[in-house]
Amino acid sequence: MSDPQAHSGASSLGTLDELPQDYRDAMTSANLVPLWPSMRGFLPHDAPRPQTRPALWRYSEVRPLLLRAGSLTPIEKAERRVLVFSNPGHGLDGLHCTGTIYVGMQMILPGEIAPNHRHTPSAVRLVVEGEGGSTIVNGERLPMERGDLILTPALQWHEHTHAGSGPVIWMDALDLPLVVGMEASYALEGASQTVKNGLDASVTRYRRAGLVPYQNFASPRAQYPLMRWPWAEVRAALEALASDTDEGKPVHLGYVNPETGGECLPTLGFSAIMLRSGEEVTLPRDSASAVFHVVSGTVQAEVAGEALLNAEDADVFAAPAHARVRLVNRSTAKPAFLFQIDDAPLQRKIGIYERFDA
Ligand code: 1HN
Protein backbone atom coordinates (compact mmCIF):
# COMPACT_ATOMS: atom_id res chain seq x y z
CA MET A 1 0.00 0.00 0.00
CA SER A 2 1.54 3.37 -0.91
CA ASP A 3 0.61 6.32 1.24
CA PRO A 4 0.87 9.67 -0.61
CA GLN A 5 1.51 11.43 2.71
CA ALA A 6 4.52 9.25 3.49
CA HIS A 7 7.98 10.27 2.41
CA SER A 8 11.04 8.31 3.27
CA GLY A 9 13.83 10.85 3.36
CA ALA A 10 15.37 8.68 6.07
CA SER A 11 18.06 10.70 7.77
CA SER A 12 20.17 8.99 10.38
CA LEU A 13 19.65 10.12 13.94
CA GLY A 14 22.17 10.97 16.64
CA THR A 15 23.71 8.16 18.71
CA LEU A 16 24.40 7.81 22.41
CA ASP A 17 28.18 7.84 22.06
CA GLU A 18 28.05 11.25 20.39
CA LEU A 19 26.95 12.67 23.74
CA PRO A 20 29.43 13.74 26.48
CA GLN A 21 29.85 11.20 29.29
CA ASP A 22 28.88 13.68 32.02
CA TYR A 23 25.61 14.42 30.18
CA ARG A 24 24.86 10.69 29.87
CA ASP A 25 25.66 10.13 33.54
CA ALA A 26 23.37 13.01 34.56
CA MET A 27 20.54 11.52 32.49
CA THR A 28 21.07 8.05 33.94
CA SER A 29 20.99 9.28 37.53
CA ALA A 30 17.73 11.14 36.78
CA ASN A 31 16.15 8.01 35.16
CA LEU A 32 16.15 9.67 31.76
CA VAL A 33 17.18 8.49 28.29
CA PRO A 34 17.26 10.38 25.02
CA LEU A 35 14.71 9.16 22.51
CA TRP A 36 16.61 9.79 19.30
CA PRO A 37 19.20 6.96 19.49
CA SER A 38 16.44 4.34 19.85
CA MET A 39 13.66 6.06 17.92
CA ARG A 40 14.12 4.08 14.70
CA GLY A 41 14.16 0.82 16.65
CA PHE A 42 10.80 1.55 18.26
CA LEU A 43 9.34 3.13 15.14
CA PRO A 44 11.00 1.67 12.05
CA HIS A 45 10.19 3.29 8.75
CA ASP A 46 7.71 1.81 6.26
CA ALA A 47 7.03 -1.53 7.97
CA PRO A 48 7.37 -3.21 11.36
CA ARG A 49 10.40 -5.43 12.00
CA PRO A 50 8.84 -8.37 13.85
CA GLN A 51 10.96 -10.51 16.13
CA THR A 52 8.53 -13.34 15.35
CA ARG A 53 10.00 -15.71 12.79
CA PRO A 54 8.12 -17.97 10.42
CA ALA A 55 8.42 -21.21 12.39
CA LEU A 56 6.95 -24.72 12.28
CA TRP A 57 6.31 -27.18 15.13
CA ARG A 58 5.80 -30.76 14.04
CA TYR A 59 3.33 -32.86 16.02
CA SER A 60 5.50 -35.93 15.35
CA GLU A 61 8.19 -34.21 17.48
CA VAL A 62 5.88 -32.68 20.06
CA ARG A 63 3.72 -35.75 20.79
CA PRO A 64 6.42 -38.12 22.14
CA LEU A 65 7.78 -35.35 24.38
CA LEU A 66 4.29 -34.59 25.66
CA LEU A 67 3.63 -38.30 26.33
CA ARG A 68 6.91 -38.49 28.24
CA ALA A 69 5.85 -35.51 30.36
CA GLY A 70 2.92 -37.72 31.40
CA SER A 71 5.26 -40.04 33.28
CA LEU A 72 7.86 -37.42 34.27
CA THR A 73 5.47 -34.86 35.76
CA PRO A 74 2.26 -35.79 37.57
CA ILE A 75 -0.66 -33.40 37.00
CA GLU A 76 -0.39 -32.16 40.60
CA LYS A 77 3.09 -30.88 39.78
CA ALA A 78 2.01 -29.23 36.56
CA GLU A 79 -1.65 -28.15 36.92
CA ARG A 80 -1.49 -27.76 33.14
CA ARG A 81 0.80 -30.30 31.43
CA VAL A 82 1.81 -28.18 28.47
CA LEU A 83 4.72 -27.87 26.07
CA VAL A 84 4.85 -24.30 24.81
CA PHE A 85 5.51 -23.43 21.16
CA SER A 86 8.10 -20.74 21.73
CA ASN A 87 9.06 -18.70 18.71
CA PRO A 88 12.87 -18.68 18.49
CA GLY A 89 12.81 -15.02 17.39
CA HIS A 90 11.56 -14.07 20.85
CA GLY A 91 13.85 -16.33 22.91
CA LEU A 92 12.35 -19.54 24.21
CA ASP A 93 11.44 -18.35 27.73
CA GLY A 94 9.12 -15.55 26.67
CA LEU A 95 6.31 -17.96 25.70
CA HIS A 96 5.61 -16.12 22.47
CA CYS A 97 4.37 -17.94 19.39
CA THR A 98 3.90 -14.47 17.87
CA GLY A 99 4.21 -11.11 19.60
CA THR A 100 0.66 -11.38 20.94
CA ILE A 101 -0.24 -15.08 20.72
CA TYR A 102 0.75 -17.88 23.09
CA VAL A 103 0.33 -21.46 21.82
CA GLY A 104 1.01 -24.74 23.58
CA MET A 105 0.02 -28.37 23.38
CA GLN A 106 -1.59 -29.83 26.53
CA MET A 107 -2.11 -33.45 27.58
CA ILE A 108 -4.34 -34.95 30.24
CA LEU A 109 -4.41 -38.63 31.18
CA PRO A 110 -7.44 -40.74 32.20
CA GLY A 111 -8.77 -39.77 35.63
CA GLU A 112 -6.69 -36.61 35.84
CA ILE A 113 -8.14 -33.18 36.54
CA ALA A 114 -6.50 -29.94 35.44
CA PRO A 115 -7.85 -27.94 38.37
CA ASN A 116 -10.39 -25.15 38.28
CA HIS A 117 -9.11 -21.62 37.87
CA ARG A 118 -9.79 -18.35 36.09
CA HIS A 119 -7.42 -15.71 34.83
CA THR A 120 -7.15 -12.47 32.94
CA PRO A 121 -5.73 -13.91 29.69
CA SER A 122 -8.36 -15.38 27.35
CA ALA A 123 -7.85 -18.92 26.08
CA VAL A 124 -9.19 -21.30 23.47
CA ARG A 125 -8.63 -25.04 22.92
CA LEU A 126 -8.48 -26.87 19.60
CA VAL A 127 -8.75 -30.59 20.23
CA VAL A 128 -6.12 -32.81 18.60
CA GLU A 129 -6.64 -36.38 19.79
CA GLY A 130 -8.26 -38.71 22.33
CA GLU A 131 -11.75 -39.32 23.60
CA GLY A 132 -13.41 -38.66 26.94
CA GLY A 133 -11.98 -35.21 27.68
CA SER A 134 -14.17 -32.32 28.81
CA THR A 135 -13.60 -28.70 29.65
CA ILE A 136 -16.03 -27.31 32.20
CA VAL A 137 -16.58 -23.56 31.77
CA ASN A 138 -18.78 -21.71 34.26
CA GLY A 139 -20.64 -24.92 35.13
CA GLU A 140 -21.15 -26.01 31.53
CA ARG A 141 -19.55 -29.30 30.45
CA LEU A 142 -18.11 -29.10 26.94
CA PRO A 143 -17.04 -32.39 25.37
CA MET A 144 -13.64 -32.28 23.64
CA GLU A 145 -13.74 -33.97 20.24
CA ARG A 146 -11.10 -33.77 17.56
CA GLY A 147 -11.08 -30.38 15.79
CA ASP A 148 -13.53 -28.73 18.20
CA LEU A 149 -12.92 -25.13 19.23
CA ILE A 150 -13.67 -24.42 22.89
CA LEU A 151 -13.58 -20.94 24.45
CA THR A 152 -12.44 -20.12 27.95
CA PRO A 153 -12.62 -16.31 27.83
CA ALA A 154 -10.96 -13.93 30.28
CA LEU A 155 -11.96 -14.39 33.94
CA GLN A 156 -14.26 -17.41 33.27
CA TRP A 157 -13.86 -20.45 35.53
CA HIS A 158 -12.49 -23.48 33.70
CA GLU A 159 -11.13 -26.95 34.46
CA HIS A 160 -10.37 -30.00 32.34
CA THR A 161 -11.34 -33.62 33.09
CA HIS A 162 -10.82 -36.94 31.36
CA ALA A 163 -13.20 -39.88 31.81
CA GLY A 164 -11.98 -41.95 28.85
CA SER A 165 -8.90 -44.03 28.15
CA GLY A 166 -5.59 -43.02 26.58
CA PRO A 167 -4.23 -39.49 26.45
CA VAL A 168 -6.33 -36.50 25.44
CA ILE A 169 -4.30 -33.79 23.71
CA TRP A 170 -5.29 -30.32 22.59
CA MET A 171 -3.75 -27.06 21.46
CA ASP A 172 -4.14 -24.05 23.75
CA ALA A 173 -4.00 -20.50 22.39
CA LEU A 174 -4.03 -17.48 24.67
CA ASP A 175 -3.54 -13.73 24.43
CA LEU A 176 -1.02 -14.18 27.28
CA PRO A 177 1.87 -12.11 25.79
CA LEU A 178 -0.53 -9.20 25.46
CA VAL A 179 -1.90 -9.40 28.99
CA VAL A 180 1.62 -9.90 30.38
CA GLY A 181 2.68 -6.79 28.43
CA MET A 182 -0.15 -4.93 30.17
CA GLU A 183 1.17 -6.25 33.51
CA ALA A 184 -2.36 -7.50 34.13
CA SER A 185 -1.81 -11.28 34.05
CA TYR A 186 -2.96 -13.22 37.11
CA ALA A 187 -5.07 -16.24 38.09
CA LEU A 188 -7.43 -17.25 40.90
CA GLU A 189 -7.89 -20.85 42.01
CA GLY A 190 -11.30 -22.25 42.89
CA ALA A 191 -13.03 -25.40 44.10
CA SER A 192 -14.08 -27.82 41.37
CA GLN A 193 -17.25 -26.59 39.60
CA THR A 194 -20.71 -28.08 39.88
CA VAL A 195 -22.03 -28.80 36.42
CA LYS A 196 -25.31 -26.85 36.18
CA ASN A 197 -26.41 -27.14 32.57
CA GLY A 198 -27.13 -30.05 30.29
CA LEU A 199 -24.18 -31.36 28.32
CA ASP A 200 -22.97 -28.75 25.86
CA ALA A 201 -25.91 -26.40 26.51
CA SER A 202 -24.52 -23.51 24.46
CA VAL A 203 -24.27 -25.68 21.33
CA THR A 204 -27.87 -26.83 21.88
CA ARG A 205 -29.12 -23.24 22.26
CA TYR A 206 -27.26 -21.96 19.21
CA ARG A 207 -27.82 -25.01 17.03
CA ARG A 208 -27.94 -23.18 13.68
CA ALA A 209 -26.48 -19.98 12.28
CA GLY A 210 -29.27 -17.45 11.77
CA LEU A 211 -31.33 -18.65 14.75
CA VAL A 212 -30.98 -17.49 18.34
CA PRO A 213 -33.16 -18.16 21.41
CA TYR A 214 -36.13 -15.76 21.08
CA GLN A 215 -36.10 -14.55 24.67
CA ASN A 216 -32.64 -13.12 24.07
CA PHE A 217 -34.22 -10.24 22.14
CA ALA A 218 -35.73 -9.02 25.41
CA SER A 219 -32.92 -9.66 27.86
CA PRO A 220 -29.27 -8.60 27.87
CA ARG A 221 -27.18 -10.82 25.64
CA ALA A 222 -24.57 -13.03 27.24
CA GLN A 223 -21.04 -11.89 26.48
CA TYR A 224 -19.99 -15.35 25.28
CA PRO A 225 -23.20 -17.11 24.19
CA LEU A 226 -21.55 -19.98 22.29
CA MET A 227 -18.66 -21.81 23.93
CA ARG A 228 -17.95 -24.67 21.54
CA TRP A 229 -17.82 -25.08 17.76
CA PRO A 230 -17.94 -28.80 16.85
CA TRP A 231 -15.51 -29.57 14.03
CA ALA A 232 -18.07 -31.65 12.11
CA GLU A 233 -20.16 -28.49 11.66
CA VAL A 234 -17.24 -26.27 10.73
CA ARG A 235 -16.07 -28.80 8.16
CA ALA A 236 -19.55 -29.14 6.64
CA ALA A 237 -19.80 -25.33 6.41
CA LEU A 238 -16.41 -25.13 4.66
CA GLU A 239 -17.45 -27.82 2.18
CA ALA A 240 -20.65 -25.90 1.46
CA LEU A 241 -18.71 -22.64 0.95
CA ALA A 242 -16.24 -24.43 -1.32
CA SER A 243 -19.05 -25.29 -3.70
CA ASP A 244 -19.68 -21.54 -4.10
CA THR A 245 -16.04 -20.33 -4.22
CA ASP A 246 -13.87 -20.08 -7.33
CA GLU A 247 -10.76 -22.26 -7.43
CA GLY A 248 -7.75 -20.39 -5.99
CA LYS A 249 -9.89 -18.08 -3.83
CA PRO A 250 -9.68 -18.86 -0.11
CA VAL A 251 -12.46 -21.02 1.32
CA HIS A 252 -12.20 -19.31 4.69
CA LEU A 253 -14.81 -19.06 7.47
CA GLY A 254 -14.57 -16.93 10.63
CA TYR A 255 -15.88 -18.08 14.00
CA VAL A 256 -18.30 -15.47 15.37
CA ASN A 257 -20.40 -14.69 18.40
CA PRO A 258 -23.85 -15.81 17.14
CA GLU A 259 -25.63 -12.98 18.99
CA THR A 260 -23.55 -10.14 17.56
CA GLY A 261 -21.98 -11.53 14.38
CA GLY A 262 -18.71 -10.06 15.72
CA GLU A 263 -15.56 -11.86 16.79
CA CYS A 264 -15.98 -14.35 19.62
CA LEU A 265 -13.16 -12.94 21.78
CA PRO A 266 -12.09 -9.30 22.11
CA THR A 267 -8.41 -9.91 21.35
CA LEU A 268 -7.94 -12.99 19.17
CA GLY A 269 -9.79 -14.12 16.06
CA PHE A 270 -10.40 -17.69 14.88
CA SER A 271 -11.08 -19.00 11.42
CA ALA A 272 -10.93 -22.19 9.38
CA ILE A 273 -9.58 -22.69 5.88
CA MET A 274 -10.23 -25.48 3.39
CA LEU A 275 -7.73 -26.17 0.61
CA ARG A 276 -9.27 -28.29 -2.08
CA SER A 277 -7.09 -31.03 -3.59
CA GLY A 278 -4.31 -29.51 -5.68
CA GLU A 279 -5.30 -25.99 -4.61
CA GLU A 280 -2.92 -23.09 -4.10
CA VAL A 281 -4.13 -20.03 -2.20
CA THR A 282 -2.49 -16.74 -1.19
CA LEU A 283 -4.24 -15.17 1.79
CA PRO A 284 -4.87 -11.42 1.58
CA ARG A 285 -1.86 -9.85 3.31
CA ASP A 286 -2.75 -7.90 6.43
CA SER A 287 -1.19 -6.34 9.53
CA ALA A 288 -2.15 -9.14 11.95
CA SER A 289 0.13 -11.88 13.25
CA ALA A 290 -1.23 -15.41 12.95
CA VAL A 291 -0.77 -19.03 13.95
CA PHE A 292 -1.98 -21.91 11.75
CA HIS A 293 -2.84 -25.43 12.91
CA VAL A 294 -3.34 -28.21 10.38
CA VAL A 295 -6.54 -30.03 11.33
CA SER A 296 -6.08 -32.61 8.58
CA GLY A 297 -4.22 -33.05 5.31
CA THR A 298 -0.81 -31.89 4.11
CA VAL A 299 -0.02 -28.24 3.50
CA GLN A 300 3.02 -26.57 1.99
CA ALA A 301 3.13 -23.11 3.50
CA GLU A 302 5.24 -20.15 2.51
CA VAL A 303 5.37 -17.45 5.19
CA ALA A 304 7.10 -14.11 4.46
CA GLY A 305 8.95 -15.85 1.62
CA GLU A 306 10.12 -18.75 3.79
CA ALA A 307 9.08 -22.27 2.84
CA LEU A 308 7.63 -24.45 5.62
CA LEU A 309 7.29 -27.77 3.89
CA ASN A 310 4.63 -30.38 4.33
CA ALA A 311 2.84 -29.33 7.48
CA GLU A 312 0.66 -32.30 8.43
CA ASP A 313 -2.06 -33.21 10.92
CA ALA A 314 -1.69 -31.15 14.14
CA ASP A 315 1.45 -29.34 12.97
CA VAL A 316 1.51 -25.64 13.84
CA PHE A 317 3.20 -22.69 12.18
CA ALA A 318 3.57 -19.02 13.01
CA ALA A 319 3.30 -15.99 10.71
CA PRO A 320 4.62 -12.61 11.86
CA ALA A 321 2.54 -9.43 11.54
CA HIS A 322 2.42 -8.14 7.94
CA ALA A 323 3.68 -11.46 6.48
CA ARG A 324 2.35 -12.87 3.24
CA VAL A 325 1.04 -16.43 3.62
CA ARG A 326 0.74 -18.83 0.69
CA LEU A 327 -0.79 -22.27 1.19
CA VAL A 328 -0.61 -25.23 -1.17
CA ASN A 329 -2.35 -28.59 -0.94
CA ARG A 330 -0.34 -30.85 -3.27
CA SER A 331 -2.57 -33.86 -2.68
CA THR A 332 -4.68 -34.69 -5.69
CA ALA A 333 -6.92 -36.88 -3.59
CA LYS A 334 -7.63 -35.14 -0.28
CA PRO A 335 -8.65 -31.68 0.89
CA ALA A 336 -6.63 -30.02 3.67
CA PHE A 337 -8.12 -28.11 6.59
CA LEU A 338 -6.42 -25.43 8.68
CA PHE A 339 -7.43 -23.61 11.82
CA GLN A 340 -6.14 -20.03 12.11
CA ILE A 341 -5.65 -17.78 15.13
CA ASP A 342 -4.82 -14.10 14.65
CA ASP A 343 -4.71 -10.84 16.56
CA ALA A 344 -6.85 -8.91 14.04
CA PRO A 345 -9.71 -8.28 16.55
CA LEU A 346 -7.36 -6.41 18.88
CA GLN A 347 -5.70 -4.57 16.00
CA ARG A 348 -9.14 -3.44 14.78
CA LYS A 349 -10.09 -2.20 18.24
CA ILE A 350 -6.99 -0.06 18.58
CA GLY A 351 -7.29 1.21 15.01
CA ILE A 352 -4.15 -0.35 13.49
CA TYR A 353 -5.59 -3.18 11.42
CA GLU A 354 -4.60 -2.85 7.75
CA ARG A 355 -5.28 -4.96 4.68
CA PHE A 356 -2.67 -4.57 2.00
CA ASP A 357 -4.36 -6.49 -0.84
CA ALA A 358 -7.73 -5.81 -2.36
C1 1HN B 1 -4.12 -22.15 31.20
O1 1HN B 1 -4.94 -21.73 32.15
C2 1HN B 1 -4.40 -23.29 30.48
O2 1HN B 1 -6.50 -23.62 31.50
C3 1HN B 1 -3.52 -23.71 29.50
O3 1HN B 1 -5.74 -25.19 30.29
C4 1HN B 1 -2.39 -23.01 29.20
C5 1HN B 1 -0.94 -21.14 29.64
C6 1HN B 1 -0.63 -20.02 30.33
C7 1HN B 1 -1.45 -19.57 31.33
C8 1HN B 1 -2.62 -20.24 31.62
C9 1HN B 1 -5.63 -24.09 30.78
C10 1HN B 1 -2.09 -21.86 29.92
C11 1HN B 1 -2.95 -21.41 30.92
XYZ file of C-alpha atoms and ligand atoms in Angstrom, residues 80 102 106 117 119 125 158 160 172 174 176, ligand 1:
25
model
C -1.486 -27.758 33.141
C 0.745 -17.883 23.091
C -1.589 -29.827 26.525
C -9.113 -21.617 37.869
C -7.419 -15.713 34.829
C -8.633 -25.038 22.920
C -12.491 -23.478 33.703
C -10.371 -30.004 32.338
C -4.144 -24.050 23.747
C -4.032 -17.476 24.671
C -1.023 -14.181 27.278
C -4.119 -22.149 31.203
O -4.942 -21.731 32.151
C -4.398 -23.291 30.481
O -6.500 -23.616 31.503
C -3.524 -23.712 29.496
O -5.739 -25.190 30.285
C -2.395 -23.011 29.196
C -0.937 -21.138 29.641
C -0.634 -20.021 30.333
C -1.452 -19.567 31.333
C -2.620 -20.244 31.625
C -5.630 -24.088 30.777
C -2.091 -21.860 29.920
C -2.945 -21.408 30.923
